[in-house]
Amino acid sequence: MNDDELTERLAETLRAEASTVTSPPDAWERFTAAGRVVPMRPRRMWLAAPAGAVGIAAAIALVVLLVQSGGSTNLKASSSAGPAAALAPAASSSSRAGSSPGAGSSSSGAGSSSSGAVSSASGAAVNSPSAAGAAGPAGFGTAGGPGPAGGPVPAGFEPASVTFVSPMDGWALGTAPCGSPPCTSVVRTTDGGATWVGIPAPADALSEPDAPAGVTEIRFATPLDGWVYGPDLWATHDGGATWHQVSLGVPGPVSALEASDGRVYAAAFDQNSADVQLFGSPIGSDNFSAVPVSVPIGAGPVPSTQIVLQGSSGWMIEIDRTVVGGARMVNGQWASWTPPCATVEGPALLAASSASDLVAACDVGLWGGSSSPAERLFMSPDGGTTFTEAPSVVPTGGGSVEGIATLVPGTIAEATSGSLYLSSDGGSSWVQTSPGQDSMWVDLGFTTPAQGVVVHSGSALLMTHDGGHTWAPVTF
Amino acid sequence: MGLADPEPLVSPPRFEDFYRAQHEPMLRLAYLLTQSRAVAEDLVQDSFIRIQPRWGQLDTPAAYLRRTVTNACYSYHRRRKREEAYVSLPPGASEAEHDEMWDALATLSPRRRAALVLRYYLDLSEADIADALGCRKGTVKSLTHRALADLRSVLEP
């Protein structure tokens, strides 16, 4: 059965089943008779309860989040975003959260993320592109280095998220058919993607970022320290040999996570305050403490967060349909920040190649406004204090931007729901660098100005070694 | 005619008319999402009750209602899961005969099933599905992709 046959059969079944349900002639009378008192199943009280609150939309969003998160555990967030960025290498990445899909990072929400692919670096080396991370404590890049030995990659492995800490060392989170769910898998390369081994994975289902539970994204900071998150949060400090669940201490989903410069930052929705709260911890421990800056979640139905880090600089942006707010880190200190595109009635996706070179792809007018909707690129030479708009509209291939990354100032890679694009002139012109296809890209990012990765969600992990001009799938 | 008339000739739409027009479509949507007529009726009723106080302030009441119903159905599944120990509400199970596809749909996560229903029954755009589900557009794509893969694995083991 091909896809068309499958969806046609599905549509037929849905139509046939729907037609068996009809509204009784006295439905309205019953409604008025019942009054507001409700009905049949009083235990549904959560429905009514929050409604009083302020914006209904907000209430709904909160309810959804609350319920989704199931209460417990940690926070996780939503959206996400971000990419990883940070890291090291020069690269950056982006991802987005919100709306657009992918882009960012991941976190939350929807999309997926993109994020970062690369992530970060470790402590050491961060800011030095050439070192790419290297230096980390453990000697990156050395095959046979730290972490579990690993076994075969599970048959049928489908990647969902990717992270690299150096040109050699990378991990992908995904799923493979298995007998007893969750069938979440983690694979690792120590030779730049040429060969991969399967390593232990958290016992949590691969999910969607704004689902009530599960995980969506993977990030490592060093060959030993890594996280799998969205909305749940898991950490490893032994290279993935063992994973444990981490709580940030607020009741809500983890929406974004990135590491850089020896620290990891996670964003979570604090359902008590209705703020997005950032937490930071040294990468080698799980001592998360709240960063004294918070951003409103927003009143839309689907909050998401993106974090982008570059060394000891960083940006956090909260999207809830439109840009809600943000925060910026300078020399390791976070403070509030007015993000770009706060008034464009659409979401934004950030990427950075250094502490000063920041770009934002904004889906202008997606949720209203006067101008016709278009994806526009804004560039900042001063780390997000001022922005200038690129001369031309960003190509979207009929879809929306799901991820951006900047390799060096002026060179920007972009993933849209149609295909991948590259601009080498600050967004004036774009070249399509992958076949057009209806796809979802996650974790677009660069480990060095030449080497980058992106996940074609559910099907392939692509790498480039020529700065994003050509991409080829890796073989697991 | 009317464009410039200071006073509208048409009175604002009545909630009753809205209810009558939307009740059956919403009932059908809720049935596809929950696979239970009784639960669908209940959730749709609740959704109308919930929306009524805001009637008149909504720019797009139909879309708002759709989102409310979808959320209610989705949340119903979450709640049911938690309450399973106490209450048993077999969705769909005891109702008439259904085809293989319907049974396969029952095995999907509520969210993935919702993505398929909104896409292949209501023919909504990605943006509208994202709005109804309260997720990002990119998530819609991955939900749909994974849901179809789930269906295929059930139908063609």
PDB file of C-alpha atoms in Angstrom, chain A residues 69-186:
ATOM      1  CA  SER A  69       3.407  17.444  31.832  1.00  0.00           C
ATOM      2  CA  GLY A  70       1.680  15.163  33.964  1.00  0.00           C
ATOM      3  CA  GLY A  71       2.591  16.702  36.852  1.00  0.00           C
ATOM      4  CA  SER A  72       5.477  15.543  37.852  1.00  0.00           C
ATOM      5  CA  THR A  73       8.633  15.751  37.006  1.00  0.00           C
ATOM      6  CA  ASN A  74      10.536  18.083  35.725  1.00  0.00           C
ATOM      7  CA  LEU A  75      10.066  20.695  33.664  1.00  0.00           C
ATOM      8  CA  LYS A  76      10.408  20.654  30.475  1.00  0.00           C
ATOM      9  CA  ALA A  77       9.474  22.811  28.218  1.00  0.00           C
ATOM     10  CA  SER A  78       8.270  23.537  25.486  1.00  0.00           C
ATOM     11  CA  SER A  79       9.708  24.664  23.060  1.00  0.00           C
ATOM     12  CA  SER A  80      12.435  25.119  22.254  1.00  0.00           C
ATOM     13  CA  ALA A  81      14.699  26.014  20.781  1.00  0.00           C
ATOM     14  CA  GLY A  82      17.488  26.330  20.468  1.00  0.00           C
ATOM     15  CA  PRO A  83      20.106  25.377  19.075  1.00  0.00           C
ATOM     16  CA  ALA A  84      22.791  24.715  20.241  1.00  0.00           C
ATOM     17  CA  ALA A  85      24.794  26.679  19.246  1.00  0.00           C
ATOM     18  CA  ALA A  86      26.964  27.355  21.152  1.00  0.00           C
ATOM     19  CA  LEU A  87      29.376  25.989  20.591  1.00  0.00           C
ATOM     20  CA  ALA A  88      32.107  25.830  19.750  1.00  0.00           C
ATOM     21  CA  PRO A  89      33.002  25.816  16.769  1.00  0.00           C
ATOM     22  CA  ALA A  90      32.085  28.354  15.114  1.00  0.00           C
ATOM     23  CA  ALA A  91      29.112  27.516  14.282  1.00  0.00           C
ATOM     24  CA  SER A  92      26.040  28.144  15.208  1.00  0.00           C
ATOM     25  CA  SER A  93      22.956  27.069  14.765  1.00  0.00           C
ATOM     26  CA  SER A  94      19.773  27.719  15.323  1.00  0.00           C
ATOM     27  CA  SER A  95      16.772  26.475  15.640  1.00  0.00           C
ATOM     28  CA  ARG A  96      13.692  27.575  16.464  1.00  0.00           C
ATOM     29  CA  ALA A  97      11.188  26.990  18.334  1.00  0.00           C
ATOM     30  CA  GLY A  98       8.217  27.947  17.717  1.00  0.00           C
ATOM     31  CA  SER A  99       6.837  28.213  14.982  1.00  0.00           C
ATOM     32  CA  SER A 100       8.514  27.476  12.573  1.00  0.00           C
ATOM     33  CA  PRO A 101       9.446  24.580  12.906  1.00  0.00           C
ATOM     34  CA  GLY A 102      12.281  23.690  13.304  1.00  0.00           C
ATOM     35  CA  ALA A 103      14.355  25.861  13.708  1.00  0.00           C
ATOM     36  CA  GLY A 104      15.377  26.082  16.481  1.00  0.00           C
ATOM     37  CA  SER A 105      16.042  24.199  18.656  1.00  0.00           C
ATOM     38  CA  SER A 106      14.264  22.501  20.042  1.00  0.00           C
ATOM     39  CA  SER A 107      12.614  22.520  22.438  1.00  0.00           C
ATOM     40  CA  SER A 108       9.651  22.753  22.710  1.00  0.00           C
ATOM     41  CA  GLY A 109       7.329  22.857  20.812  1.00  0.00           C
ATOM     42  CA  ALA A 110       6.863  21.997  17.974  1.00  0.00           C
ATOM     43  CA  GLY A 111       9.018  21.723  16.023  1.00  0.00           C
ATOM     44  CA  SER A 112      11.532  20.464  16.315  1.00  0.00           C
ATOM     45  CA  SER A 113      14.104  21.455  16.422  1.00  0.00           C
ATOM     46  CA  SER A 114      16.603  22.098  15.100  1.00  0.00           C
ATOM     47  CA  SER A 115      18.775  23.003  16.812  1.00  0.00           C
ATOM     48  CA  GLY A 116      21.587  22.835  17.240  1.00  0.00           C
ATOM     49  CA  ALA A 117      23.408  20.745  15.937  1.00  0.00           C
ATOM     50  CA  VAL A 118      26.255  21.290  17.177  1.00  0.00           C
ATOM     51  CA  SER A 119      26.438  21.937  20.180  1.00  0.00           C
ATOM     52  CA  SER A 120      28.569  22.698  22.054  1.00  0.00           C
ATOM     53  CA  ALA A 121      31.390  22.859  23.338  1.00  0.00           C
ATOM     54  CA  SER A 122      32.780  22.195  26.137  1.00  0.00           C
ATOM     55  CA  GLY A 123      34.281  24.005  28.344  1.00  0.00           C
ATOM     56  CA  ALA A 124      37.307  24.442  27.182  1.00  0.00           C
ATOM     57  CA  ALA A 125      37.739  25.520  23.997  1.00  0.00           C
ATOM     58  CA  VAL A 126      34.883  27.245  23.284  1.00  0.00           C
ATOM     59  CA  ASN A 127      35.426  30.238  21.504  1.00  0.00           C
ATOM     60  CA  SER A 128      38.107  29.026  19.447  1.00  0.00           C
ATOM     61  CA  PRO A 129      36.860  27.914  16.279  1.00  0.00           C
ATOM     62  CA  SER A 130      39.790  26.187  15.278  1.00  0.00           C
ATOM     63  CA  ALA A 131      39.906  24.171  18.248  1.00  0.00           C
ATOM     64  CA  ALA A 132      36.534  23.227  17.915  1.00  0.00           C
ATOM     65  CA  GLY A 133      35.921  22.054  21.046  1.00  0.00           C
ATOM     66  CA  ALA A 134      38.644  20.188  21.273  1.00  0.00           C
ATOM     67  CA  ALA A 135      40.223  20.356  24.119  1.00  0.00           C
ATOM     68  CA  GLY A 136      37.861  19.238  26.366  1.00  0.00           C
ATOM     69  CA  PRO A 137      38.730  17.467  29.313  1.00  0.00           C
ATOM     70  CA  ALA A 138      38.617  14.223  27.886  1.00  0.00           C
ATOM     71  CA  GLY A 139      40.389  14.523  24.792  1.00  0.00           C
ATOM     72  CA  PHE A 140      37.824  14.799  22.270  1.00  0.00           C
ATOM     73  CA  GLY A 141      38.023  13.224  19.126  1.00  0.00           C
ATOM     74  CA  THR A 142      39.910  10.338  20.134  1.00  0.00           C
ATOM     75  CA  ALA A 143      38.329   7.244  18.966  1.00  0.00           C
ATOM     76  CA  GLY A 144      38.101   4.758  21.656  1.00  0.00           C
ATOM     77  CA  GLY A 145      37.826   7.523  24.153  1.00  0.00           C
ATOM     78  CA  PRO A 146      35.451   7.915  26.988  1.00  0.00           C
ATOM     79  CA  GLY A 147      31.996   6.499  27.138  1.00  0.00           C
ATOM     80  CA  PRO A 148      30.583   3.058  26.626  1.00  0.00           C
ATOM     81  CA  ALA A 149      32.135   0.854  24.000  1.00  0.00           C
ATOM     82  CA  GLY A 150      28.899   0.558  22.138  1.00  0.00           C
ATOM     83  CA  GLY A 151      27.371  -2.122  19.993  1.00  0.00           C
ATOM     84  CA  PRO A 152      25.751  -2.315  16.613  1.00  0.00           C
ATOM     85  CA  VAL A 153      23.383   0.429  15.552  1.00  0.00           C
ATOM     86  CA  PRO A 154      19.886  -1.014  15.928  1.00  0.00           C
ATOM     87  CA  ALA A 155      18.388  -2.133  12.622  1.00  0.00           C
ATOM     88  CA  GLY A 156      16.058   0.419  11.124  1.00  0.00           C
ATOM     89  CA  PHE A 157      17.403   3.316  13.215  1.00  0.00           C
ATOM     90  CA  GLU A 158      15.665   6.588  12.329  1.00  0.00           C
ATOM     91  CA  PRO A 159      17.364   9.765  13.555  1.00  0.00           C
ATOM     92  CA  ALA A 160      15.379  12.519  15.229  1.00  0.00           C
ATOM     93  CA  SER A 161      18.041  14.803  16.669  1.00  0.00           C
ATOM     94  CA  VAL A 162      21.809  15.231  16.427  1.00  0.00           C
ATOM     95  CA  THR A 163      24.620  16.891  18.347  1.00  0.00           C
ATOM     96  CA  PHE A 164      28.372  17.194  17.773  1.00  0.00           C
ATOM     97  CA  VAL A 165      30.970  18.446  20.232  1.00  0.00           C
ATOM     98  CA  SER A 166      33.886  18.344  17.804  1.00  0.00           C
ATOM     99  CA  PRO A 167      34.382  17.464  14.174  1.00  0.00           C
ATOM    100  CA  MET A 168      34.827  13.844  15.219  1.00  0.00           C
ATOM    101  CA  ASP A 169      32.446  13.281  18.123  1.00  0.00           C
ATOM    102  CA  GLY A 170      28.726  13.240  17.571  1.00  0.00           C
ATOM    103  CA  TRP A 171      25.543  11.572  18.819  1.00  0.00           C
ATOM    104  CA  ALA A 172      22.116  11.056  17.339  1.00  0.00           C
ATOM    105  CA  LEU A 173      18.875  10.333  19.140  1.00  0.00           C
ATOM    106  CA  GLY A 174      16.278   8.320  17.303  1.00  0.00           C
ATOM    107  CA  THR A 175      14.159   5.258  17.293  1.00  0.00           C
ATOM    108  CA  ALA A 176      14.353   1.762  15.873  1.00  0.00           C
ATOM    109  CA  PRO A 177      11.820  -1.035  15.788  1.00  0.00           C
ATOM    110  CA  CYS A 178      12.035  -3.093  18.949  1.00  0.00           C
ATOM    111  CA  GLY A 179      10.079  -5.651  20.884  1.00  0.00           C
ATOM    112  CA  SER A 180       9.376  -3.683  24.014  1.00  0.00           C
ATOM    113  CA  PRO A 181       8.853   0.060  23.921  1.00  0.00           C
ATOM    114  CA  PRO A 182      10.143   2.638  24.385  1.00  0.00           C
ATOM    115  CA  CYS A 183      12.313   1.944  21.392  1.00  0.00           C
ATOM    116  CA  THR A 184      14.398   5.063  21.832  1.00  0.00           C
ATOM    117  CA  SER A 185      17.981   4.704  20.670  1.00  0.00           C
ATOM    118  CA  VAL A 186      21.169   6.717  20.880  1.00  0.00           C
TER     119      VAL A 186
END
